[in-house]
XYZ file of C-alpha atoms in Angstrom:
335
model
C 102.078 90.902 109.517
C 101.178 91.687 113.048
C 99.931 88.436 114.700
C 97.338 90.443 116.613
C 95.542 91.362 113.408
C 93.463 88.657 111.738
C 92.836 89.031 108.022
C 91.893 85.863 106.170
C 93.698 86.783 102.998
C 96.729 88.319 104.632
C 97.602 84.910 106.014
C 97.999 83.689 102.474
C 100.995 85.964 102.126
C 99.648 87.098 98.841
C 101.877 88.891 96.375
C 100.722 92.511 96.144
C 101.643 93.596 92.615
C 103.320 96.995 92.590
C 102.152 97.833 89.065
C 99.133 100.106 89.474
C 98.286 99.945 85.771
C 98.181 96.164 85.523
C 94.642 94.906 84.995
C 95.758 91.452 86.057
C 97.096 92.342 89.503
C 97.385 89.242 91.661
C 97.002 89.835 95.377
C 99.075 87.225 97.129
C 99.597 87.466 101.063
C 100.418 86.956 102.854
C 101.291 86.011 106.907
C 99.859 86.557 109.238
C 97.713 86.906 112.034
C 96.641 85.652 115.386
C 95.060 82.393 114.218
C 92.715 81.885 117.113
C 90.805 85.178 117.219
C 87.074 84.808 116.723
C 85.139 86.682 114.056
C 84.189 89.476 116.416
C 87.825 90.084 117.275
C 88.720 90.029 113.598
C 86.768 93.171 112.770
C 87.456 94.960 116.044
C 90.730 96.833 116.087
C 90.011 98.498 119.395
C 89.268 101.944 118.009
C 88.257 103.224 121.420
C 91.883 102.904 122.568
C 93.480 104.268 119.396
C 92.457 107.889 119.620
C 93.729 109.909 122.538
C 93.499 113.664 122.797
C 96.902 115.101 121.824
C 98.378 117.445 124.409
C 101.836 118.006 122.899
C 103.779 117.443 119.700
C 104.789 113.879 120.583
C 101.256 112.815 121.427
C 99.979 114.611 118.311
C 102.309 112.535 116.134
C 101.215 109.381 117.947
C 97.608 110.401 117.381
C 98.206 110.808 113.637
C 100.112 107.512 113.519
C 97.197 105.722 115.201
C 94.784 107.182 112.663
C 97.063 106.145 109.809
C 97.401 102.632 111.206
C 93.639 102.305 111.611
C 93.047 103.576 108.079
C 95.640 101.166 106.665
C 93.864 98.309 108.420
C 90.545 99.506 106.981
C 92.037 99.547 103.477
C 93.363 96.022 104.005
C 89.909 94.836 104.998
C 88.332 96.376 101.918
C 91.020 94.976 99.666
C 91.760 91.522 101.063
C 88.720 90.506 103.124
C 85.915 92.092 101.090
C 87.802 91.885 97.754
C 86.816 95.357 96.553
C 88.510 96.560 93.348
C 91.281 99.124 93.603
C 89.260 101.888 91.919
C 86.463 101.448 94.456
C 88.921 101.553 97.359
C 90.508 104.733 96.001
C 87.063 106.323 95.682
C 86.248 105.455 99.298
C 89.540 106.980 100.419
C 88.843 110.162 98.453
C 85.335 110.491 99.888
C 86.669 110.079 103.429
C 89.133 112.936 102.897
C 86.385 115.065 101.348
C 84.106 114.329 104.293
C 86.774 115.396 106.805
C 87.366 118.636 104.884
C 83.639 119.404 104.699
C 83.182 118.777 108.417
C 86.128 121.061 109.167
C 84.680 123.821 106.971
C 81.287 123.501 108.656
C 82.793 123.704 112.155
C 84.965 126.644 111.107
C 81.995 128.630 109.798
C 79.926 127.941 112.899
C 82.760 128.766 115.330
C 83.716 132.056 113.681
C 80.090 132.976 113.131
C 79.320 132.598 116.828
C 82.464 134.371 118.026
C 85.105 135.969 115.763
C 87.639 135.558 118.586
C 87.629 131.819 117.904
C 89.717 132.325 114.756
C 92.945 131.217 116.458
C 91.378 128.030 117.803
C 89.765 127.332 114.439
C 93.119 127.762 112.688
C 94.733 125.191 114.991
C 91.838 122.807 114.432
C 92.128 123.241 110.677
C 95.831 122.406 110.822
C 95.054 119.179 112.671
C 92.370 118.330 110.132
C 94.816 118.865 107.277
C 97.377 116.640 108.996
C 94.768 113.887 109.290
C 93.877 114.200 105.603
C 97.539 114.042 104.587
C 98.079 110.951 106.755
C 95.082 109.230 105.169
C 95.972 110.199 101.602
C 99.552 108.954 102.034
C 98.331 105.388 102.618
C 96.637 105.054 99.222
C 98.897 107.398 97.266
C 100.240 104.451 95.252
C 100.872 100.734 95.578
C 104.449 101.181 96.745
C 103.442 103.490 99.609
C 100.616 101.174 100.604
C 103.006 98.237 100.943
C 105.415 100.362 102.954
C 102.691 101.217 105.465
C 101.727 97.528 105.640
C 105.343 96.752 106.519
C 105.452 99.586 109.044
C 102.259 98.811 110.948
C 101.582 95.106 110.335
C 105.024 93.574 109.646
C 104.059 92.633 106.115
C 106.742 90.543 104.407
C 107.110 91.421 100.743
C 107.592 88.406 98.456
C 111.036 88.113 96.940
C 111.239 88.133 93.157
C 113.451 85.668 91.292
C 114.200 85.691 87.557
C 113.769 82.118 86.283
C 114.051 82.647 82.518
C 117.254 81.822 80.691
C 119.436 84.581 79.185
C 117.945 85.796 75.918
C 114.456 84.514 76.731
C 111.432 86.588 77.656
C 111.701 87.626 81.295
C 109.766 85.299 83.583
C 109.595 85.545 87.346
C 108.772 83.445 90.351
C 108.115 84.666 93.885
C 108.776 83.189 97.288
C 108.094 84.135 100.892
C 110.703 82.891 103.401
C 109.102 80.301 105.679
C 111.082 81.480 108.697
C 109.628 84.997 108.463
C 106.089 83.634 108.219
C 106.667 81.336 111.201
C 108.011 84.206 113.300
C 104.896 86.204 112.481
C 102.574 83.304 113.373
C 104.325 82.346 116.605
C 104.941 85.888 117.809
C 101.755 85.685 119.872
C 102.221 83.601 123.020
C 98.600 82.415 123.026
C 99.185 80.808 119.638
C 102.257 78.973 120.938
C 100.406 77.817 124.067
C 97.534 76.327 122.071
C 99.928 74.486 119.755
C 101.913 73.038 122.674
C 98.716 72.021 124.478
C 97.495 70.259 121.351
C 100.792 68.367 121.054
C 100.520 67.321 124.702
C 96.938 66.087 124.277
C 97.909 64.045 121.222
C 100.845 62.519 123.085
C 98.585 61.509 125.985
C 96.050 59.972 123.593
C 98.747 57.918 121.840
C 100.023 56.598 125.182
C 96.531 55.295 125.968
C 96.055 53.716 122.535
C 99.155 52.851 120.487
C 97.022 52.254 117.365
C 96.304 55.987 117.112
C 98.622 58.047 114.934
C 97.994 61.782 114.768
C 101.110 62.679 112.805
C 104.486 61.480 111.563
C 105.710 62.022 115.106
C 103.665 58.967 116.184
C 105.054 56.652 113.471
C 107.876 54.147 113.798
C 110.380 56.784 112.724
C 108.878 59.534 114.848
C 111.498 59.053 117.558
C 113.982 60.740 115.238
C 112.151 64.044 115.680
C 112.826 66.193 118.717
C 109.890 66.276 121.100
C 109.781 70.065 121.022
C 109.972 70.363 117.218
C 106.934 71.609 115.297
C 105.987 69.689 112.163
C 105.678 71.529 108.848
C 103.650 70.174 105.932
C 104.731 71.333 102.484
C 102.536 70.733 99.449
C 101.913 72.040 95.940
C 98.892 72.813 93.791
C 98.014 74.393 90.467
C 95.330 77.060 90.214
C 93.761 78.989 87.355
C 93.418 82.771 87.417
C 91.302 84.856 85.079
C 90.264 88.484 84.774
C 87.073 88.622 82.655
C 87.011 92.435 82.492
C 90.676 93.048 81.826
C 92.538 93.493 78.576
C 93.874 89.946 78.880
C 90.911 87.655 79.390
C 92.776 84.384 78.929
C 93.265 81.998 81.808
C 96.591 81.969 83.660
C 97.745 78.762 85.311
C 99.866 79.259 88.410
C 101.949 76.673 90.249
C 101.691 77.278 94.004
C 103.644 75.863 96.943
C 102.134 76.132 100.434
C 102.964 75.077 103.963
C 100.999 74.617 107.147
C 101.792 73.738 110.744
C 100.712 70.183 111.439
C 100.523 70.719 115.198
C 97.843 73.416 115.296
C 94.519 72.291 116.848
C 92.251 70.387 114.463
C 89.500 73.012 114.558
C 91.843 75.497 112.866
C 93.480 73.219 110.292
C 90.670 73.532 107.749
C 90.768 77.329 107.753
C 92.308 78.977 104.726
C 94.274 81.418 106.849
C 96.266 78.470 108.190
C 97.569 77.614 104.710
C 100.553 79.835 104.022
C 102.072 80.583 100.656
C 105.746 79.732 100.136
C 106.277 80.255 96.410
C 104.476 80.654 93.102
C 105.218 80.887 89.413
C 103.415 80.442 86.130
C 102.956 76.778 85.301
C 104.553 77.199 81.882
C 107.857 77.918 83.606
C 108.010 74.303 84.775
C 108.676 73.269 81.198
C 111.199 70.455 81.610
C 108.347 68.158 82.638
C 105.580 69.791 80.595
C 107.248 70.750 77.293
C 110.687 69.227 77.502
C 113.543 70.316 75.248
C 113.945 70.124 71.479
C 117.317 68.523 70.660
C 118.289 67.755 67.040
C 114.655 68.007 66.013
C 113.421 65.606 68.701
C 111.371 66.653 71.719
C 112.649 65.108 74.932
C 110.698 65.382 78.199
C 112.068 65.067 81.710
C 110.721 64.089 85.141
C 112.438 64.507 88.490
C 112.908 61.059 90.004
C 115.630 61.125 92.647
C 117.410 63.480 94.995
C 121.049 62.433 95.321
C 123.374 63.886 97.939
C 126.252 62.903 100.177
C 125.623 61.694 103.710
C 125.963 65.107 105.312
C 123.435 66.714 102.950
C 120.950 63.830 103.218
C 121.245 63.771 106.997
C 120.534 67.481 107.142
C 117.411 67.135 104.954
C 116.159 64.155 106.961
C 116.833 65.727 110.327
C 119.636 63.329 111.317
C 123.008 64.156 112.835
C 125.224 65.826 110.225
C 128.406 64.029 111.247
C 130.300 60.834 110.487
C 131.673 60.399 113.990
C 128.507 59.299 115.794
C 124.871 58.412 115.346
C 123.329 56.624 112.367
C 123.884 57.035 108.643
C 121.246 56.929 105.915
C 121.126 53.617 104.078
C 119.570 54.199 100.647
C 118.668 50.496 100.413
C 116.415 50.744 103.464
């Protein structure tokens, strides 16, 4: 998403289900906004600068694009920030189009009634009004189109779907959002980068004054292995329960979620939900090796992941060490 737009739920990179008929749609989003805008800036998209009087075809198209972008942002607010149901959002969109048409009809009747020679001007105005209505209706035509406009105007990154079920089993899916794309969206704004770097500098100065202070892994005994200009990423997992009390399926769905956050952002922003970014999710039942295990010869056997084994090059790469045997240090499993 565009880092200059701040939507609390969009930063969760929520999965926007493309099935319009699914009563159990899960809105997952999302990336990603300018993380340091205040609440006033959040709801102000600068409408006074969006609409400029079109003087030619190019400016007319830009004018319509600005209206479409503003309307898409409005729909995102209703959907993700105010959590309005889809039917309500569609009704609002329909009423807006109806209002524009009624205003156009009223102006047309008054203009022609006052001077019949205004018919040509009224016809041009009506064409513009119809173009505006078409631009607005296109945004909420269906879920697929809505996501496309989110990608067009706000750099929305669609989650990637992965089939995790075995051949012959009922299809089960997981979803993931590439971390690199989310990071690019977050750090696209220079003010965000400046505040992160300033926070890192302040922490470094505080540690120099008092060696007993440790703000992050960077300040630990092994922190010297991390480049000074590297940003720290925290990765963690959680399980949540989802339910739709008014849908056809009222049972509770347990979802396994994986998130990440930037450890180096200023402390006053760390507790905000829009600084916790979704990486992947799946239904908890999919993780069945540890939960259900396997039935072999009539016996149920459960499994737990205990160790990650790799050669030196692979382990060095995961740990951030030099991936070479010719120089540097090697990883000693005993230590």
